Amino acid sequence: MTEISNNNIRIGTRESRLAVIQTEIIRNFLEEQGLETEMIGLTTTGDRILNKTLDKIGGKGLFVRELDQALIDGRTDISVHSLKDMPMIVPEELPVVAFSKREDPRDVLVLPEGVSELDKTKPVGSSSLRRKLQLKLLLPDCEFKSVRGNVLTRLEKLDSGEFSGLVLAAAGLKRLGLEHRISRYFSTEEILPAAGQGVLVVQGRKDEDHSYLRGFDDWSSRICSLAERAFVRYLDGGCTSPVAAYGETDGKTVHLTGLYYHDPTGQWHKESMNGPAEEAENLGITLAKRMKGRYF
């Protein structure tokens, strides 16, 4: 295992305000350990192309490609990501080395400033197929329209009158200090979150010493995230597929709920299963197999 050569850790991050705030959470932890840090901002392809939905331009990998390359080239030592933005298959040479404690995993409704009810003559903004599928049951009279851009850009579009509301992740708004913009929280039963929603992860190079992150890594978050991602990965789900999973653990058992969408028929359902925490990934795969098997 390669030791860190000095006390300066170069951290790769996307350049949006939310990404920087999230990276500062890890940066502050490292500096409390007496390490020096340097944040290196990178613009990803996914940040540049805003006029198309993700499924049309290559999926979630577009938000990590440039950060991965910086790690491979040695320009950075670690990268920070929102776990829900990471592809389900991570390069073996660039493993996830730490999972943050989970922020609020729920989705929320945001209305224009000063507005208290949805204007059903305008669309609700959401780029997520997972969200749209579940929202149609909760808001059957509403039209849904794709919206791209970072959180602040989306809020500008909302407040300018383009949308009647937005559905966003509570975690991002809270980290941005915009919790006051939340009009309604959707429970995880109403809208099952994306796998890993609310979790930050640190990615590093294989065979290097990342023991300086040991105190940051959260076991419960790691276990639930592994179960959720195994479920989605088995079903080959990503940003183009409305597959979702959410896990909770009491330390011994993981309670995992999955959403499976059968593309040929448009049918979908949710189902839950419990399993030992030490077999979290197997639990995700077992639940995925069971749910998929209903349609074959």
mmCIF file of C-alpha atoms in Angstrom:
data_model
loop_
_atom_site.group_PDB
_atom_site.id
_atom_site.type_symbol
_atom_site.label_atom_id
_atom_site.label_comp_id
_atom_site.label_asym_id
_atom_site.label_seq_id
_atom_site.Cartn_x
_atom_site.Cartn_y
_atom_site.Cartn_z
ATOM 1 C CA MET A 1 0.000 0.000 0.000
ATOM 2 C CA THR A 2 1.413 3.379 -1.027
ATOM 3 C CA GLU A 3 1.777 5.921 1.773
ATOM 4 C CA ILE A 4 0.793 9.548 1.216
ATOM 5 C CA SER A 5 4.028 11.352 0.390
ATOM 6 C CA ASN A 6 3.174 14.573 2.219
ATOM 7 C CA ASN A 7 0.449 16.205 4.239
ATOM 8 C CA ASN A 8 -1.111 18.006 1.262
ATOM 9 C CA ILE A 9 -4.198 16.233 -0.113
ATOM 10 C CA ARG A 10 -5.371 17.471 -3.526
ATOM 11 C CA ILE A 11 -9.159 17.074 -3.751
ATOM 12 C CA GLY A 12 -10.919 16.984 -7.113
ATOM 13 C CA THR A 13 -14.413 18.466 -7.266
ATOM 14 C CA ARG A 14 -17.005 19.695 -9.713
ATOM 15 C CA GLU A 15 -17.213 23.484 -9.737
ATOM 16 C CA SER A 16 -20.880 24.069 -8.898
ATOM 17 C CA ARG A 17 -21.610 25.795 -5.608
ATOM 18 C CA LEU A 18 -23.192 22.636 -4.178
ATOM 19 C CA ALA A 19 -20.254 20.446 -5.237
ATOM 20 C CA VAL A 20 -17.803 22.871 -3.614
ATOM 21 C CA ILE A 21 -19.828 23.011 -0.375
ATOM 22 C CA GLN A 22 -19.945 19.209 -0.293
ATOM 23 C CA THR A 23 -16.202 18.972 -0.919
ATOM 24 C CA GLU A 24 -15.582 21.434 1.899
ATOM 25 C CA ILE A 25 -17.235 18.950 4.295
ATOM 26 C CA ILE A 26 -14.440 16.464 3.529
ATOM 27 C CA ARG A 27 -11.809 19.213 3.363
ATOM 28 C CA ASN A 28 -12.746 20.470 6.850
ATOM 29 C CA PHE A 29 -12.522 16.935 8.241
ATOM 30 C CA LEU A 30 -9.030 16.460 6.774
ATOM 31 C CA GLU A 31 -7.791 19.808 8.058
ATOM 32 C CA GLU A 32 -9.042 18.901 11.528
ATOM 33 C CA GLN A 33 -6.706 15.886 11.263
ATOM 34 C CA GLY A 34 -3.785 18.275 10.671
ATOM 35 C CA LEU A 35 -3.586 17.674 6.918
ATOM 36 C CA GLU A 36 -3.175 20.424 4.354
ATOM 37 C CA THR A 37 -5.591 20.373 1.440
ATOM 38 C CA GLU A 38 -6.019 21.889 -1.987
ATOM 39 C CA MET A 39 -9.316 21.897 -3.865
ATOM 40 C CA ILE A 40 -9.048 21.459 -7.620
ATOM 41 C CA GLY A 41 -12.223 22.388 -9.492
ATOM 42 C CA LEU A 42 -13.050 20.629 -12.741
ATOM 43 C CA THR A 43 -15.906 21.222 -15.173
ATOM 44 C CA THR A 44 -17.444 17.939 -16.291
ATOM 45 C CA THR A 45 -19.104 17.159 -19.600
ATOM 46 C CA GLY A 46 -22.405 16.747 -17.739
ATOM 47 C CA ASP A 47 -22.072 20.305 -16.404
ATOM 48 C CA ARG A 48 -21.415 21.716 -19.871
ATOM 49 C CA ILE A 49 -24.245 20.068 -21.809
ATOM 50 C CA LEU A 50 -27.478 21.431 -20.359
ATOM 51 C CA ASN A 51 -29.845 21.364 -23.334
ATOM 52 C CA LYS A 52 -30.359 17.584 -23.382
ATOM 53 C CA THR A 53 -31.544 15.001 -20.871
ATOM 54 C CA LEU A 54 -28.887 12.717 -19.381
ATOM 55 C CA ASP A 55 -30.169 9.611 -21.130
ATOM 56 C CA LYS A 56 -29.525 11.334 -24.481
ATOM 57 C CA ILE A 57 -25.901 12.283 -23.778
ATOM 58 C CA GLY A 58 -24.397 9.307 -21.977
ATOM 59 C CA GLY A 59 -25.692 9.117 -18.419
ATOM 60 C CA LYS A 60 -24.140 9.732 -15.030
ATOM 61 C CA GLY A 61 -20.605 8.956 -16.178
ATOM 62 C CA LEU A 62 -20.516 12.443 -17.676
ATOM 63 C CA PHE A 63 -20.340 13.910 -14.167
ATOM 64 C CA VAL A 64 -17.260 11.926 -13.126
ATOM 65 C CA ARG A 65 -15.148 11.377 -16.256
ATOM 66 C CA GLU A 66 -12.938 14.436 -15.843
ATOM 67 C CA LEU A 67 -12.489 13.804 -12.114
ATOM 68 C CA ASP A 68 -11.541 10.184 -12.796
ATOM 69 C CA GLN A 69 -8.964 11.279 -15.354
ATOM 70 C CA ALA A 70 -7.414 13.758 -12.904
ATOM 71 C CA LEU A 71 -7.008 10.915 -10.386
ATOM 72 C CA ILE A 72 -5.478 8.618 -13.002
ATOM 73 C CA ASP A 73 -3.077 11.351 -14.158
ATOM 74 C CA GLY A 74 -1.996 12.109 -10.580
ATOM 75 C CA ARG A 75 -3.284 15.689 -10.675
ATOM 76 C CA THR A 76 -5.511 14.931 -7.670
ATOM 77 C CA ASP A 77 -5.286 12.489 -4.754
ATOM 78 C CA ILE A 78 -9.003 11.983 -4.080
ATOM 79 C CA SER A 79 -12.332 13.045 -5.626
ATOM 80 C CA VAL A 80 -15.600 13.927 -3.903
ATOM 81 C CA HIS A 81 -18.954 12.980 -5.428
ATOM 82 C CA SER A 82 -22.631 12.799 -4.596
ATOM 83 C CA LEU A 83 -23.060 9.036 -4.618
ATOM 84 C CA LYS A 84 -26.302 9.231 -6.602
ATOM 85 C CA ASP A 85 -24.366 10.927 -9.451
ATOM 86 C CA MET A 86 -21.832 8.114 -9.743
ATOM 87 C CA PRO A 87 -22.159 5.327 -12.335
ATOM 88 C CA MET A 88 -23.153 1.971 -10.872
ATOM 89 C CA ILE A 89 -19.885 0.416 -12.023
ATOM 90 C CA VAL A 90 -16.804 2.103 -10.567
ATOM 91 C CA PRO A 91 -13.359 1.508 -12.154
ATOM 92 C CA GLU A 92 -11.388 -1.070 -10.165
ATOM 93 C CA GLU A 93 -8.351 1.211 -10.097
ATOM 94 C CA LEU A 94 -10.426 4.077 -8.589
ATOM 95 C CA PRO A 95 -12.370 2.566 -5.648
ATOM 96 C CA VAL A 96 -14.739 4.387 -3.325
ATOM 97 C CA VAL A 97 -12.736 4.726 -0.102
ATOM 98 C CA ALA A 98 -15.187 6.515 2.226
ATOM 99 C CA PHE A 99 -18.929 7.110 2.610
ATOM 100 C CA SER A 100 -20.269 10.137 4.485
ATOM 101 C CA LYS A 101 -23.010 10.056 7.084
ATOM 102 C CA ARG A 102 -26.279 10.306 5.163
ATOM 103 C CA GLU A 103 -28.027 13.657 4.904
ATOM 104 C CA ASP A 104 -31.841 13.700 4.558
ATOM 105 C CA PRO A 105 -32.545 11.175 1.740
ATOM 106 C CA ARG A 106 -36.030 12.483 0.847
ATOM 107 C CA ASP A 107 -37.206 14.280 -2.269
ATOM 108 C CA VAL A 108 -39.012 17.594 -1.828
ATOM 109 C CA LEU A 109 -41.292 19.991 -3.666
ATOM 110 C CA VAL A 110 -40.099 23.564 -4.141
ATOM 111 C CA LEU A 111 -42.539 26.310 -5.205
ATOM 112 C CA PRO A 112 -41.714 29.758 -6.608
ATOM 113 C CA GLU A 113 -40.892 32.322 -3.933
ATOM 114 C CA GLY A 114 -44.039 33.737 -2.357
ATOM 115 C CA VAL A 115 -46.267 30.979 -3.793
ATOM 116 C CA SER A 116 -48.176 28.506 -1.604
ATOM 117 C CA GLU A 117 -49.891 26.233 -4.162
ATOM 118 C CA LEU A 118 -48.989 24.538 -7.438
ATOM 119 C CA ASP A 119 -50.159 26.339 -10.572
ATOM 120 C CA LYS A 120 -51.385 23.396 -12.617
ATOM 121 C CA THR A 121 -51.267 25.406 -15.858
ATOM 122 C CA LYS A 122 -47.448 25.162 -15.709
ATOM 123 C CA PRO A 123 -45.269 22.039 -15.623
ATOM 124 C CA VAL A 124 -43.467 20.637 -12.600
ATOM 125 C CA GLY A 125 -39.735 20.450 -13.285
ATOM 126 C CA SER A 126 -38.005 17.104 -12.839
ATOM 127 C CA SER A 127 -35.372 15.425 -15.000
ATOM 128 C CA SER A 128 -35.600 12.119 -13.140
ATOM 129 C CA LEU A 129 -37.685 9.321 -14.649
ATOM 130 C CA ARG A 130 -37.719 7.733 -11.193
ATOM 131 C CA ARG A 131 -39.368 10.823 -9.736
ATOM 132 C CA LYS A 132 -41.807 11.348 -12.609
ATOM 133 C CA LEU A 133 -43.078 7.773 -12.375
ATOM 134 C CA GLN A 134 -43.934 8.117 -8.686
ATOM 135 C CA LEU A 135 -45.129 11.724 -8.913
ATOM 136 C CA LYS A 136 -47.833 10.779 -11.397
ATOM 137 C CA LEU A 137 -49.580 8.938 -8.561
ATOM 138 C CA LEU A 138 -49.167 11.814 -6.098
ATOM 139 C CA LEU A 139 -49.875 14.691 -8.498
ATOM 140 C CA PRO A 140 -52.089 13.122 -11.190
ATOM 141 C CA ASP A 141 -53.289 16.471 -12.560
ATOM 142 C CA CYS A 142 -49.797 17.848 -13.176
ATOM 143 C CA GLU A 143 -47.596 17.856 -16.273
ATOM 144 C CA PHE A 144 -43.902 17.098 -15.796
ATOM 145 C CA LYS A 145 -41.080 18.632 -17.811
ATOM 146 C CA SER A 146 -37.350 17.987 -17.820
ATOM 147 C CA VAL A 147 -35.112 20.607 -16.202
ATOM 148 C CA ARG A 148 -31.295 20.578 -16.300
ATOM 149 C CA GLY A 149 -28.608 22.625 -14.593
ATOM 150 C CA ASN A 150 -27.349 22.895 -11.031
ATOM 151 C CA VAL A 151 -29.720 23.568 -8.132
ATOM 152 C CA LEU A 152 -29.334 27.360 -8.270
ATOM 153 C CA THR A 153 -29.918 27.436 -12.036
ATOM 154 C CA ARG A 154 -33.074 25.351 -11.610
ATOM 155 C CA LEU A 155 -34.347 27.668 -8.880
ATOM 156 C CA GLU A 156 -33.808 30.663 -11.188
ATOM 157 C CA LYS A 157 -35.926 28.956 -13.863
ATOM 158 C CA LEU A 158 -38.604 28.245 -11.270
ATOM 159 C CA ASP A 159 -38.730 31.783 -9.906
ATOM 160 C CA SER A 160 -38.790 33.277 -13.423
ATOM 161 C CA GLY A 161 -42.113 31.529 -14.043
ATOM 162 C CA GLU A 162 -41.008 28.651 -16.270
ATOM 163 C CA PHE A 163 -42.267 25.987 -13.855
ATOM 164 C CA SER A 164 -44.998 25.676 -11.235
ATOM 165 C CA GLY A 165 -42.660 23.745 -8.969
ATOM 166 C CA LEU A 166 -39.496 21.650 -8.832
ATOM 167 C CA VAL A 167 -38.846 18.267 -7.274
ATOM 168 C CA LEU A 168 -35.319 18.139 -5.853
ATOM 169 C CA ALA A 169 -33.297 16.253 -3.258
ATOM 170 C CA ALA A 170 -33.626 17.626 0.269
ATOM 171 C CA ALA A 171 -29.919 16.979 0.903
ATOM 172 C CA GLY A 172 -28.687 19.440 -1.714
ATOM 173 C CA LEU A 173 -31.007 22.235 -0.597
ATOM 174 C CA LYS A 174 -30.032 21.737 3.049
ATOM 175 C CA ARG A 175 -26.318 21.776 2.250
ATOM 176 C CA LEU A 176 -26.822 24.994 0.264
ATOM 177 C CA GLY A 177 -28.617 26.618 3.207
ATOM 178 C CA LEU A 178 -31.872 26.700 1.219
ATOM 179 C CA GLU A 179 -34.013 24.541 3.478
ATOM 180 C CA HIS A 180 -36.480 27.447 3.729
ATOM 181 C CA ARG A 181 -37.365 26.923 0.039
ATOM 182 C CA ILE A 182 -38.842 23.474 0.736
ATOM 183 C CA SER A 183 -42.661 23.499 0.483
ATOM 184 C CA ARG A 184 -43.288 19.787 1.012
ATOM 185 C CA TYR A 185 -41.269 16.726 1.949
ATOM 186 C CA PHE A 186 -42.176 13.471 0.220
ATOM 187 C CA SER A 187 -41.723 10.489 2.520
ATOM 188 C CA THR A 188 -39.518 7.654 1.287
ATOM 189 C CA GLU A 189 -42.736 5.624 0.973
ATOM 190 C CA GLU A 190 -44.266 8.265 -1.344
ATOM 191 C CA ILE A 191 -41.168 8.705 -3.500
ATOM 192 C CA LEU A 192 -38.453 6.091 -3.172
ATOM 193 C CA PRO A 193 -35.110 7.944 -3.357
ATOM 194 C CA ALA A 194 -32.317 7.316 -5.831
ATOM 195 C CA ALA A 195 -29.721 4.814 -4.654
ATOM 196 C CA GLY A 196 -27.206 6.667 -2.494
ATOM 197 C CA GLN A 197 -29.245 9.877 -2.263
ATOM 198 C CA GLY A 198 -27.908 12.103 0.519
ATOM 199 C CA VAL A 199 -24.539 10.306 0.696
ATOM 200 C CA LEU A 200 -21.181 11.829 -0.279
ATOM 201 C CA VAL A 201 -18.338 9.529 -1.263
ATOM 202 C CA VAL A 202 -14.602 9.869 -1.601
ATOM 203 C CA GLN A 203 -12.889 8.099 -4.482
ATOM 204 C CA GLY A 204 -9.173 7.368 -4.531
ATOM 205 C CA ARG A 205 -6.519 5.337 -6.314
ATOM 206 C CA LYS A 206 -6.204 1.613 -5.682
ATOM 207 C CA ASP A 207 -3.417 0.434 -3.336
ATOM 208 C CA GLU A 208 -2.879 3.874 -1.782
ATOM 209 C CA ASP A 209 -3.170 4.645 1.916
ATOM 210 C CA HIS A 210 -6.507 6.302 2.704
ATOM 211 C CA SER A 211 -6.421 5.652 6.442
ATOM 212 C CA TYR A 212 -6.684 9.418 7.018
ATOM 213 C CA LEU A 213 -10.377 9.053 6.025
ATOM 214 C CA ARG A 214 -11.144 6.336 8.571
ATOM 215 C CA GLY A 215 -12.892 8.706 10.962
ATOM 216 C CA PHE A 216 -15.020 10.135 8.161
ATOM 217 C CA ASP A 217 -16.323 6.842 6.788
ATOM 218 C CA ASP A 218 -19.783 5.992 8.140
ATOM 219 C CA TRP A 219 -20.503 2.269 8.456
ATOM 220 C CA SER A 220 -24.320 2.507 8.321
ATOM 221 C CA SER A 221 -24.219 4.722 5.266
ATOM 222 C CA ARG A 222 -21.733 2.398 3.557
ATOM 223 C CA ILE A 223 -23.826 -0.734 4.233
ATOM 224 C CA CYS A 224 -27.095 0.785 3.011
ATOM 225 C CA SER A 225 -25.436 2.317 -0.036
ATOM 226 C CA LEU A 226 -23.866 -1.006 -1.027
ATOM 227 C CA ALA A 227 -27.256 -2.730 -0.816
ATOM 228 C CA GLU A 228 -28.997 -0.005 -2.819
ATOM 229 C CA ARG A 229 -26.375 0.123 -5.543
ATOM 230 C CA ALA A 230 -26.209 -3.674 -5.857
ATOM 231 C CA PHE A 231 -29.985 -3.689 -6.459
ATOM 232 C CA VAL A 232 -29.805 -1.040 -9.173
ATOM 233 C CA ARG A 233 -26.640 -2.452 -10.734
ATOM 234 C CA TYR A 234 -28.164 -5.941 -11.073
ATOM 235 C CA LEU A 235 -31.113 -4.436 -12.938
ATOM 236 C CA ASP A 236 -28.744 -2.349 -15.078
ATOM 237 C CA GLY A 237 -30.493 0.746 -13.819
ATOM 238 C CA GLY A 238 -29.085 4.238 -14.026
ATOM 239 C CA CYS A 239 -30.252 7.678 -14.996
ATOM 240 C CA THR A 240 -32.076 6.291 -18.042
ATOM 241 C CA SER A 241 -34.071 3.753 -16.037
ATOM 242 C CA PRO A 242 -36.564 4.556 -13.247
ATOM 243 C CA VAL A 243 -35.078 1.978 -10.866
ATOM 244 C CA ALA A 244 -34.653 3.019 -7.219
ATOM 245 C CA ALA A 245 -33.611 1.573 -3.869
ATOM 246 C CA TYR A 246 -33.497 2.768 -0.283
ATOM 247 C CA GLY A 247 -32.015 0.959 2.698
ATOM 248 C CA GLU A 248 -32.091 1.455 6.463
ATOM 249 C CA THR A 249 -30.146 -0.464 9.090
ATOM 250 C CA ASP A 250 -30.328 -1.025 12.840
ATOM 251 C CA GLY A 251 -26.723 -2.202 12.827
ATOM 252 C CA LYS A 252 -27.522 -5.886 12.408
ATOM 253 C CA THR A 253 -30.172 -6.003 9.695
ATOM 254 C CA VAL A 254 -30.712 -3.996 6.514
ATOM 255 C CA HIS A 255 -34.282 -3.228 5.444
ATOM 256 C CA LEU A 256 -34.153 -2.603 1.691
ATOM 257 C CA THR A 257 -36.982 -1.341 -0.515
ATOM 258 C CA GLY A 258 -36.644 -1.429 -4.286
ATOM 259 C CA LEU A 259 -38.598 -0.061 -7.237
ATOM 260 C CA TYR A 260 -38.558 -2.117 -10.419
ATOM 261 C CA TYR A 261 -39.855 -0.855 -13.766
ATOM 262 C CA HIS A 262 -40.639 -3.340 -16.541
ATOM 263 C CA ASP A 263 -39.939 -1.395 -19.713
ATOM 264 C CA PRO A 264 -41.860 -3.588 -22.234
ATOM 265 C CA THR A 265 -45.157 -3.219 -20.336
ATOM 266 C CA GLY A 266 -44.642 0.025 -18.409
ATOM 267 C CA GLN A 267 -45.608 -1.809 -15.218
ATOM 268 C CA TRP A 268 -43.740 -1.140 -11.985
ATOM 269 C CA HIS A 269 -43.926 -2.020 -8.321
ATOM 270 C CA LYS A 270 -42.108 -1.665 -5.011
ATOM 271 C CA GLU A 271 -41.077 -4.468 -2.714
ATOM 272 C CA SER A 272 -39.026 -4.811 0.487
ATOM 273 C CA MET A 273 -36.728 -7.415 2.013
ATOM 274 C CA ASN A 274 -34.585 -7.749 5.144
ATOM 275 C CA GLY A 275 -31.129 -9.288 5.358
ATOM 276 C CA PRO A 276 -27.966 -9.364 7.504
ATOM 277 C CA ALA A 277 -25.940 -6.154 7.322
ATOM 278 C CA GLU A 278 -22.754 -8.071 6.494
ATOM 279 C CA GLU A 279 -24.480 -9.414 3.364
ATOM 280 C CA ALA A 280 -25.805 -6.055 2.162
ATOM 281 C CA GLU A 281 -24.797 -6.457 -1.491
ATOM 282 C CA ASN A 282 -26.266 -9.970 -1.660
ATOM 283 C CA LEU A 283 -29.510 -8.566 -0.248
ATOM 284 C CA GLY A 284 -29.676 -6.008 -3.064
ATOM 285 C CA ILE A 285 -29.114 -8.674 -5.711
ATOM 286 C CA THR A 286 -31.614 -11.102 -4.139
ATOM 287 C CA LEU A 287 -34.362 -8.459 -3.997
ATOM 288 C CA ALA A 288 -33.648 -7.409 -7.588
ATOM 289 C CA LYS A 289 -33.859 -11.018 -8.815
ATOM 290 C CA ARG A 290 -37.123 -11.558 -6.966
ATOM 291 C CA MET A 291 -38.756 -8.428 -8.337
ATOM 292 C CA LYS A 292 -37.561 -8.950 -11.896
ATOM 293 C CA GLY A 293 -38.760 -12.555 -11.764
ATOM 294 C CA ARG A 294 -42.364 -11.405 -11.487
ATOM 295 C CA TYR A 295 -42.308 -10.385 -15.138
ATOM 296 C CA PHE A 296 -40.559 -13.426 -16.629
#
